[in-house]
């Protein structure tokens, strides 16, 4: 057994260990990769409701009169004029258009914003933002280590969240909460942010909580959701769930060596924004010249599961590589996402799996349609 | 669960010998560590291998594991049911979830494998 004791923990780590969570290192955290089994957990979210501890995500508050314009200059999507309570999916790029991270940007109040980034990129993003911070008018406050994050995802998520005692007075807010919107609530140990977002393609919520509230809320959700079949869900099922609906994952579809246009999130890049953003010139030039690579959806015809970095061949020639690949628990097929050259010739596709060329074909995006009405991640 | 009617390897595989035929599979521990097994790739009947050769792979949703044949010989039977229903390897790795049968070319190789007690010790008691 690897020693995980030096890793960062969440307020729920002890609960995971005590309740059969198989713990692994993930982005410097000790996190549960599975409990009952990945396939059962995956099905639980697609058919019922599951709980995820995603406290490892980074939360950075940005406040001040200059916050709106400053954030607009750092991210690819339009965030400056959104209403308080709105959430927008974004990429943050380098000057050359390479993706530093993908992230959610929340407008919490007129002059208060929250950036939610990946755990693996948290230090990098905080450093990048600090290096771009203006002398006045904007204050950055990294609250990642005091903020817990619990995702409630699945068809019964709405029923379950309404049973939380803390949200008893918020039923009207929940009823009116549209996808990619959030509201703040004065909770037990401090402010809660109730967000109708997720990374599974199902209806669901993400609850940002002070660390001190996390364990009680987690246990309350499990207890009050017992009749709904609620289960804790590990990182492995989080990955298969997002994969089926083709949501990008940093380190797989996204990385610094490619642009958001190549990675298939061009819909979150607004090249005509009035306030220029870091990477804009490079992205405008790439679009004008033609985007050289793209992400495609692949279904295996031969036997085998393509994994990340497996070479993709077209007519026998290397044309790219697999970014994510697994056996889809819902569709019961071996599927893959791959970054390949644009304008491939009409020749047979194959993926090299452990030295063997295995036939496959391009299929339509996404593998599985998200069931979150108005889901911006599902638009293309 | 480490029955003493067979031999084991450091790679968490087992071989049970009956005459000159060895039945090969993975242990409970291996199946549990891999998680839900969704793909099994096995060699063809008649293929010949030397001790330690890779004869196939088993894959879970998250991971891939190579199968190292711990004995030399010719494949005389493969478990088609496990290929069609890989979850059998999770539910019964020591019985219904066996993988291949080998005609041993050097039965003395069996002596080098771990007995149940040694394998139990490897697992940490």
Coordinates of C-alpha atoms in Angstrom, one line a residue:
Chain A
X1 CA 0.0 0.0 0.0
X2 CA 1.4 3.4 -0.9
X3 CA 1.8 5.8 2.0
X4 CA -0.7 8.6 1.4
X5 CA -0.3 10.3 4.8
X6 CA 1.7 13.2 3.5
X7 CA -1.1 14.3 1.1
X8 CA -3.7 17.0 1.6
X9 CA -7.0 16.0 3.0
X10 CA -10.6 17.2 2.9
X11 CA -13.0 17.4 5.8
X12 CA -14.4 14.1 4.4
X13 CA -11.2 12.1 4.1
X14 CA -11.7 10.3 7.4
X15 CA -15.3 9.5 6.4
X16 CA -14.1 8.0 3.0
X17 CA -11.5 5.8 4.7
X18 CA -14.0 4.6 7.4
X19 CA -16.6 3.8 4.7
X20 CA -14.7 1.7 2.3
X21 CA -13.3 4.4 0.0
X22 CA -10.3 3.1 -1.9
X23 CA -7.9 6.1 -1.5
X24 CA -5.4 7.3 -4.0
X25 CA -3.3 10.3 -4.7
X26 CA -5.0 12.8 -6.9
X27 CA -3.5 16.3 -7.5
X28 CA -1.8 16.2 -4.2
X29 CA -4.9 15.1 -2.3
X30 CA -5.8 11.8 -0.7
X31 CA -9.1 11.1 -2.5
X32 CA -11.5 8.2 -2.9
X33 CA -11.2 6.6 -6.4
X34 CA -14.1 4.2 -5.7
X35 CA -16.2 2.7 -3.0
X36 CA -18.6 0.0 -4.0
X37 CA -17.3 -0.3 -7.6
X38 CA -17.0 2.1 -10.5
X39 CA -19.7 0.5 -12.7
X40 CA -22.3 0.5 -9.8
X41 CA -21.4 4.1 -8.9
X42 CA -21.7 5.2 -12.5
X43 CA -25.1 3.7 -12.8
X44 CA -26.2 5.2 -9.5
X45 CA -25.5 8.7 -10.9
X46 CA -27.2 8.0 -14.2
X47 CA -30.3 6.5 -12.7
X48 CA -30.6 7.8 -9.1
X49 CA -28.3 10.2 -7.3
X50 CA -24.7 10.3 -6.1
X51 CA -22.5 12.4 -3.9
X52 CA -19.0 13.5 -4.8
X53 CA -16.4 15.0 -2.5
X54 CA -14.6 17.4 -4.9
X55 CA -13.1 19.6 -2.2
X56 CA -9.8 19.4 -4.0
X57 CA -11.0 22.0 -6.6
X58 CA -9.6 25.5 -6.2
X59 CA -11.8 28.5 -5.3
X60 CA -10.4 32.0 -5.8
X61 CA -12.5 35.0 -4.8
X62 CA -12.0 38.2 -6.8
X63 CA -13.4 41.4 -5.5
X64 CA -13.3 45.1 -6.2
X65 CA -14.4 47.8 -8.7
X66 CA -11.9 46.5 -11.2
X67 CA -12.7 42.8 -10.9
X68 CA -15.1 42.5 -13.9
X69 CA -12.8 44.1 -16.4
X70 CA -9.7 42.3 -15.1
X71 CA -11.3 38.9 -15.2
X72 CA -12.6 39.6 -18.7
X73 CA -9.0 40.2 -19.7
X74 CA -7.8 36.8 -18.4
X75 CA -10.5 34.4 -19.6
X76 CA -11.8 33.4 -23.0
X77 CA -15.5 33.7 -22.5
X78 CA -17.6 36.7 -21.8
X79 CA -17.9 37.3 -18.0
X80 CA -17.8 41.1 -17.6
X81 CA -21.5 41.8 -18.0
X82 CA -23.2 38.7 -16.6
X83 CA -25.7 39.1 -13.8
X84 CA -24.9 38.2 -10.3
X85 CA -25.8 34.5 -9.8
X86 CA -24.6 33.5 -13.3
X87 CA -21.9 31.0 -13.9
X88 CA -19.8 30.8 -17.1
X89 CA -17.5 28.1 -18.4
X90 CA -14.1 29.5 -19.5
X91 CA -10.5 28.7 -20.4
X92 CA -7.6 30.7 -19.2
X93 CA -4.8 30.8 -21.8
X94 CA -1.2 31.7 -22.2
X95 CA -0.1 34.4 -24.7
X96 CA 0.4 31.7 -27.3
X97 CA -3.2 30.3 -26.8
X98 CA -2.1 27.2 -24.9
X99 CA -4.7 26.3 -22.2
X100 CA -3.5 26.9 -18.6
X101 CA -6.8 25.5 -17.2
X102 CA -10.5 25.4 -17.8
X103 CA -12.6 26.9 -15.0
X104 CA -16.0 28.2 -13.9
X105 CA -16.4 31.9 -13.3
X106 CA -19.2 32.9 -10.9
X107 CA -20.5 36.4 -10.4
X108 CA -21.6 36.3 -6.8
X109 CA -22.4 40.0 -6.4
X110 CA -21.8 43.3 -8.3
X111 CA -18.2 43.4 -7.3
X112 CA -17.6 39.8 -6.1
X113 CA -16.5 36.9 -8.3
X114 CA -15.3 33.4 -7.8
X115 CA -13.0 31.4 -10.1
X116 CA -13.2 27.6 -9.7
X117 CA -10.1 25.9 -11.2
X118 CA -8.8 22.3 -11.2
X119 CA -6.9 21.1 -8.2
X120 CA -3.9 20.0 -10.4
X121 CA -3.6 23.6 -11.7
X122 CA -4.5 25.5 -8.6
X123 CA -1.0 26.8 -7.7
X124 CA -0.3 27.6 -11.3
X125 CA -3.5 29.5 -11.7
X126 CA -3.1 31.5 -8.5
X127 CA 0.4 32.3 -9.5
X128 CA -0.6 33.3 -13.0
X129 CA -3.5 35.5 -11.7
X130 CA -1.2 37.2 -9.1
X131 CA 1.3 38.0 -11.8
X132 CA -1.4 39.8 -13.7
X133 CA -3.0 41.5 -10.7
X134 CA -3.3 45.3 -11.2
X135 CA -1.9 47.7 -8.6
X136 CA -5.3 48.7 -7.4
X137 CA -9.0 48.0 -7.8
X138 CA -8.9 44.2 -7.5
X139 CA -8.3 41.9 -4.5
X140 CA -7.7 38.2 -4.9
X141 CA -8.4 35.8 -2.0
X142 CA -7.6 32.1 -2.4
X143 CA -10.2 30.4 -0.2
X144 CA -9.5 26.9 -1.6
X145 CA -8.3 25.4 1.7
X146 CA -11.2 26.7 3.7
X147 CA -13.9 25.7 1.2
X148 CA -15.4 22.2 0.9
X149 CA -17.2 21.2 -2.3
X150 CA -19.9 18.5 -2.5
X151 CA -21.5 17.6 -5.8
X152 CA -25.0 16.1 -5.8
X153 CA -25.6 14.6 -9.2
X154 CA -28.3 12.5 -10.8
X155 CA -32.0 12.5 -11.7
X156 CA -33.0 12.6 -8.0
X157 CA -30.5 15.4 -7.1
X158 CA -33.3 18.1 -7.0
X159 CA -35.4 16.0 -4.6
X160 CA -32.4 15.3 -2.3
X161 CA -31.0 18.8 -2.1
X162 CA -34.5 20.1 -1.1
X163 CA -34.4 17.9 2.0
X164 CA -31.4 19.6 3.5
X165 CA -32.5 21.3 6.7
X166 CA -30.2 24.3 6.0
X167 CA -32.0 25.0 2.7
X168 CA -35.5 24.7 4.1
X169 CA -36.0 28.4 3.6
X170 CA -34.5 28.3 0.1
X171 CA -37.0 26.2 -1.8
X172 CA -38.1 29.1 -3.9
X173 CA -34.5 29.8 -4.8
X174 CA -34.0 26.2 -5.7
X175 CA -37.2 26.1 -7.8
X176 CA -36.0 29.2 -9.7
X177 CA -32.4 28.1 -10.1
X178 CA -31.5 27.5 -13.8
X179 CA -28.6 25.5 -15.1
X180 CA -25.3 27.4 -14.7
X181 CA -26.7 29.7 -12.0
X182 CA -26.0 29.9 -8.3
X183 CA -27.2 31.6 -5.1
X184 CA -25.6 32.3 -1.8
X185 CA -27.0 31.2 1.5
X186 CA -26.0 32.1 5.1
X187 CA -25.3 28.5 6.3
X188 CA -24.1 26.9 9.5
X189 CA -20.4 27.9 9.7
X190 CA -20.6 30.6 7.1
X191 CA -21.6 31.3 3.5
X192 CA -22.8 28.5 1.3
X193 CA -22.9 28.8 -2.5
X194 CA -25.6 26.6 -4.1
X195 CA -24.7 26.1 -7.8
X196 CA -26.7 24.2 -10.4
X197 CA -23.6 22.9 -12.2
X198 CA -21.8 19.5 -12.5
X199 CA -19.5 17.3 -14.4
X200 CA -21.6 14.2 -15.0
X201 CA -24.1 15.2 -17.7
X202 CA -26.9 14.7 -15.2
X203 CA -29.2 17.2 -13.4
X204 CA -27.3 18.3 -10.3
X205 CA -25.8 20.7 -7.9
X206 CA -22.5 21.7 -6.5
X207 CA -22.5 22.9 -2.9
X208 CA -19.6 25.2 -1.8
X209 CA -19.4 25.1 2.0
X210 CA -17.1 26.2 4.8
X211 CA -15.0 23.2 5.8
X212 CA -16.8 23.1 9.1
X213 CA -20.2 22.3 7.6
X214 CA -19.0 19.6 5.1
X215 CA -19.2 16.4 7.2
X216 CA -22.6 17.1 8.7
X217 CA -24.1 18.0 5.3
X218 CA -22.5 14.9 3.6
X219 CA -24.0 12.6 6.3
X220 CA -27.4 14.4 6.2
X221 CA -27.5 13.9 2.4
X222 CA -26.7 10.2 2.7
X223 CA -29.3 9.7 5.5
X224 CA -32.1 11.7 3.9
X225 CA -31.3 10.2 0.5
X226 CA -31.3 6.6 1.5
X227 CA -34.8 6.0 0.0
X228 CA -33.6 7.6 -3.2
X229 CA -30.6 5.1 -3.4
X230 CA -28.0 7.8 -2.9
X231 CA -24.3 6.6 -2.8
X232 CA -20.9 8.2 -2.5
X233 CA -19.2 8.2 -5.8
X234 CA -15.4 8.0 -6.4
X235 CA -13.2 9.8 -8.9
X236 CA -13.1 6.8 -11.3
X237 CA -16.9 7.1 -11.9
X238 CA -16.6 10.9 -12.1
X239 CA -14.2 10.3 -15.0
X240 CA -16.4 7.8 -16.8
X241 CA -19.5 10.0 -16.3
X242 CA -17.8 13.1 -17.8
X243 CA -16.3 11.0 -20.6
X244 CA -19.6 9.7 -21.9
X245 CA -20.9 13.2 -22.3
X246 CA -17.6 14.4 -23.7
X247 CA -16.8 17.1 -21.1
X248 CA -13.1 18.0 -21.3
X249 CA -10.6 17.0 -18.6
X250 CA -7.4 19.0 -18.1
X251 CA -4.4 16.8 -18.7
X252 CA -6.4 14.7 -21.2
X253 CA -8.3 16.8 -23.8
X254 CA -6.9 20.1 -22.5
X255 CA -3.3 21.1 -21.9
X256 CA -0.8 23.9 -22.5
X257 CA 0.4 22.4 -25.7
X258 CA -3.0 23.0 -27.4
X259 CA -5.5 25.8 -27.8
X260 CA -9.1 25.8 -26.7
X261 CA -10.1 25.9 -30.4
X262 CA -8.3 22.6 -31.0
X263 CA -9.6 21.0 -27.8
X264 CA -13.2 21.5 -28.8
X265 CA -14.2 24.3 -26.4
X266 CA -14.1 27.0 -29.1
X267 CA -17.7 27.8 -28.0
X268 CA -16.3 29.2 -24.8
X269 CA -13.9 31.4 -26.7
X270 CA -15.2 34.8 -27.7
X271 CA -12.7 36.2 -30.1
X272 CA -14.5 39.5 -30.6
X273 CA -14.5 40.6 -26.9
X274 CA -14.1 44.3 -26.5
X275 CA -11.6 43.9 -23.7
X276 CA -8.8 41.8 -25.1
X277 CA -7.8 38.6 -23.2
X278 CA -4.5 36.9 -22.8
X279 CA -4.0 34.6 -25.8
X280 CA -6.6 36.4 -28.0
X281 CA -4.2 37.4 -30.8
X282 CA -2.8 33.9 -31.1
X283 CA -6.3 32.4 -31.2
X284 CA -7.6 34.9 -33.8
X285 CA -4.6 34.0 -35.9
X286 CA -5.1 30.3 -35.5
X287 CA -8.7 30.6 -36.4
X288 CA -7.9 32.6 -39.5
X289 CA -5.1 30.2 -40.6
X290 CA -7.3 27.1 -39.9
X291 CA -7.3 25.2 -36.6
X292 CA -4.7 22.4 -37.2
X293 CA -6.1 19.8 -34.8
X294 CA -9.4 18.8 -33.4
X295 CA -10.9 16.4 -30.8
X296 CA -12.9 13.6 -32.3
X297 CA -15.2 10.9 -30.8
X298 CA -14.1 7.4 -31.6
X299 CA -15.9 4.0 -31.3
X300 CA -13.8 0.9 -31.4
X301 CA -14.7 -1.7 -34.0
X302 CA -11.9 -4.2 -33.1
X303 CA -11.5 -5.6 -29.6
X304 CA -9.6 -3.5 -27.2
X305 CA -9.8 -0.4 -25.1
X306 CA -7.8 2.6 -26.3
X307 CA -6.1 4.5 -23.5
X308 CA -4.6 8.0 -23.2
X309 CA -1.6 8.6 -25.5
X310 CA -2.4 5.6 -27.8
X311 CA -1.5 6.6 -31.4
X312 CA -4.3 7.2 -33.8
X313 CA -3.7 6.0 -37.4
X314 CA -5.5 7.0 -40.6
X315 CA -4.7 4.9 -43.6
X316 CA -1.8 3.5 -41.6
X317 CA -0.2 7.0 -40.9
X318 CA 0.0 8.5 -37.4
X319 CA -2.5 11.5 -37.2
X320 CA -2.9 12.1 -33.5
X321 CA -3.4 10.4 -30.1
X322 CA -6.0 9.3 -27.8
X323 CA -6.8 11.9 -25.0
X324 CA -9.2 9.7 -23.0
X325 CA -10.5 6.2 -23.6
X326 CA -12.4 3.7 -21.6
X327 CA -15.3 1.2 -21.6
X328 CA -18.5 3.2 -21.5
X329 CA -20.6 1.8 -18.6
X330 CA -23.8 3.3 -20.0
X331 CA -23.3 2.4 -23.7
X332 CA -21.3 -0.8 -23.0
X333 CA -18.8 0.0 -25.7
X334 CA -15.1 0.8 -25.9
X335 CA -14.9 4.5 -26.8
X336 CA -12.2 7.2 -27.0
X337 CA -11.7 10.9 -27.5
X338 CA -8.6 11.7 -29.6
X339 CA -6.8 14.8 -30.7
X340 CA -6.1 14.4 -34.4
X341 CA -5.0 16.5 -37.4
X342 CA -7.8 18.4 -39.1
X343 CA -8.9 17.4 -42.6
X344 CA -8.1 13.7 -42.3
X345 CA -8.3 11.8 -45.6
X346 CA -11.2 9.3 -46.1
X347 CA -9.2 6.3 -45.0
X348 CA -9.8 3.7 -42.4
X349 CA -9.1 4.8 -38.8
X350 CA -7.2 2.6 -36.3
X351 CA -5.7 3.0 -32.8
X352 CA -2.5 1.3 -31.9
X353 CA -3.1 -0.6 -28.7
X354 CA -0.1 -2.3 -27.2
X355 CA 1.6 -2.6 -30.6
X356 CA -1.5 -3.8 -32.4
X357 CA -3.5 -1.7 -34.8
X358 CA -7.2 -2.0 -33.8
X359 CA -9.9 -0.8 -36.2
X360 CA -12.2 2.1 -35.1
X361 CA -14.4 4.8 -36.6
X362 CA -15.3 8.4 -35.9
X363 CA -18.7 8.8 -34.3
X364 CA -20.9 11.8 -33.6
X365 CA -20.4 14.1 -30.6
X366 CA -21.2 13.5 -27.8
X367 CA -21.3 9.8 -27.1
X368 CA -24.2 10.4 -24.7
X369 CA -26.4 13.5 -24.5
X370 CA -26.3 15.5 -21.3
X371 CA -29.6 15.6 -19.5
X372 CA -29.0 19.1 -18.0
X373 CA -31.3 21.4 -20.0
X374 CA -29.4 24.3 -21.4
X375 CA -26.0 22.8 -20.6
X376 CA -23.3 25.1 -22.0
X377 CA -20.7 22.3 -21.8
X378 CA -22.8 20.3 -24.2
X379 CA -23.1 23.0 -26.8
X380 CA -20.9 23.0 -29.8
Chain B
X1 CA -9.2 -16.2 0.1
X2 CA -6.0 -18.2 -0.8
X3 CA -6.9 -21.9 -1.2
X4 CA -3.9 -24.3 -0.9
X5 CA -4.9 -26.5 -3.8
X6 CA -2.8 -24.4 -6.3
X7 CA 0.3 -22.3 -6.7
X8 CA 0.7 -18.5 -7.0
X9 CA 2.9 -15.8 -8.5
X10 CA 4.2 -12.4 -7.3
X11 CA 2.0 -11.0 -10.1
X12 CA -1.1 -12.2 -8.3
X13 CA -1.9 -15.1 -10.6
X14 CA -2.6 -18.8 -9.9
X15 CA -2.0 -22.1 -11.6
X16 CA -3.8 -25.3 -10.6
X17 CA -2.2 -28.5 -12.0
X18 CA -4.1 -31.6 -12.9
X19 CA -1.9 -34.2 -14.6
X20 CA 0.0 -32.3 -17.3
X21 CA -2.6 -29.5 -17.6
X22 CA -2.4 -26.3 -15.7
X23 CA -5.4 -24.0 -15.3
X24 CA -4.4 -20.3 -15.0
X25 CA -6.2 -17.3 -13.6
X26 CA -5.8 -14.2 -11.5
X27 CA -6.3 -14.0 -7.7
X28 CA -9.0 -12.4 -5.7
X29 CA -6.5 -9.8 -4.7
X30 CA -5.7 -8.9 -8.4
X31 CA -9.4 -8.8 -9.4
X32 CA -10.2 -6.6 -6.4
X33 CA -7.3 -4.2 -7.1
X34 CA -8.3 -3.8 -10.7
X35 CA -11.9 -3.1 -10.0
X36 CA -14.7 -3.8 -12.4
X37 CA -13.2 -5.9 -15.2
X38 CA -14.6 -4.9 -18.6
X39 CA -12.3 -6.5 -21.1
X40 CA -10.3 -9.8 -21.3
X41 CA -7.9 -10.6 -24.1
X42 CA -6.6 -14.2 -24.3
X43 CA -4.3 -16.0 -26.7
X44 CA -5.4 -18.6 -29.3
X45 CA -5.7 -22.3 -28.6
X46 CA -2.5 -23.9 -29.9
X47 CA -0.3 -20.9 -29.2
X48 CA 2.9 -21.8 -27.3
X49 CA 4.5 -19.7 -24.6
X50 CA 7.6 -19.8 -22.4
X51 CA 7.5 -19.1 -18.7
X52 CA 6.9 -15.4 -18.0
X53 CA 5.5 -14.6 -21.5
X54 CA 2.6 -12.1 -21.8
X55 CA -0.4 -14.1 -22.9
X56 CA -3.0 -11.5 -22.7
X57 CA -4.5 -8.6 -20.8
X58 CA -7.4 -7.9 -18.5
X59 CA -8.7 -4.3 -18.2
X60 CA -11.0 -2.6 -15.8
X61 CA -12.6 0.8 -16.4
X62 CA -9.5 2.5 -15.1
X63 CA -6.6 0.1 -15.5
X64 CA -4.9 -2.5 -17.7
X65 CA -3.0 -5.5 -16.4
X66 CA -0.8 -7.9 -18.5
X67 CA -1.2 -11.6 -17.9
X68 CA 2.2 -13.3 -17.4
X69 CA 2.0 -17.0 -17.9
X70 CA 4.0 -18.5 -15.1
X71 CA 4.6 -21.9 -16.8
X72 CA 5.8 -22.9 -20.3
X73 CA 3.5 -24.8 -22.6
X74 CA 0.8 -24.8 -25.2
X75 CA -2.6 -23.3 -24.8
X76 CA -5.2 -26.1 -24.9
X77 CA -8.3 -24.2 -23.9
X78 CA -9.4 -20.6 -23.2
X79 CA -12.3 -19.5 -21.1
X80 CA -14.6 -18.1 -23.8
X81 CA -17.3 -17.3 -21.2
X82 CA -14.8 -14.9 -19.4
X83 CA -14.1 -13.2 -22.7
X84 CA -17.8 -12.7 -23.3
X85 CA -18.6 -11.8 -19.7
X86 CA -15.5 -10.2 -18.2
X87 CA -17.3 -9.6 -14.9
X88 CA -16.9 -13.3 -14.3
X89 CA -13.3 -12.6 -13.4
X90 CA -14.5 -10.3 -10.6
X91 CA -17.2 -12.6 -9.3
X92 CA -15.2 -15.9 -9.4
X93 CA -11.5 -15.3 -10.1
X94 CA -10.5 -18.6 -8.6
X95 CA -13.1 -20.8 -10.3
X96 CA -15.6 -19.7 -13.1
X97 CA -13.3 -16.8 -13.9
X98 CA -10.3 -18.9 -14.9
X99 CA -8.6 -17.7 -18.0
X100 CA -6.6 -20.4 -19.9
X101 CA -5.5 -24.1 -19.7
X102 CA -2.0 -24.9 -20.6
X103 CA -0.3 -28.2 -21.5
X104 CA 2.8 -28.0 -19.4
X105 CA 6.0 -28.5 -21.3
X106 CA 8.1 -28.4 -18.1
X107 CA 6.1 -29.5 -15.0
X108 CA 9.1 -28.8 -12.8
X109 CA 8.5 -25.0 -13.3
X110 CA 5.6 -25.4 -10.9
X111 CA 8.0 -25.9 -8.0
X112 CA 9.3 -22.4 -8.4
X113 CA 5.9 -20.8 -7.7
X114 CA 4.6 -19.7 -4.4
X115 CA 2.6 -22.0 -2.2
X116 CA -0.6 -20.7 -0.5
X117 CA 1.3 -19.7 2.6
X118 CA 4.0 -17.8 0.8
X119 CA 1.4 -16.0 -1.3
X120 CA -0.6 -15.2 1.8
X121 CA 2.6 -13.7 3.3
X122 CA 3.1 -11.7 0.2
X123 CA -0.3 -10.2 0.7
X124 CA 0.7 -9.2 4.2
X125 CA -0.8 -12.0 6.3

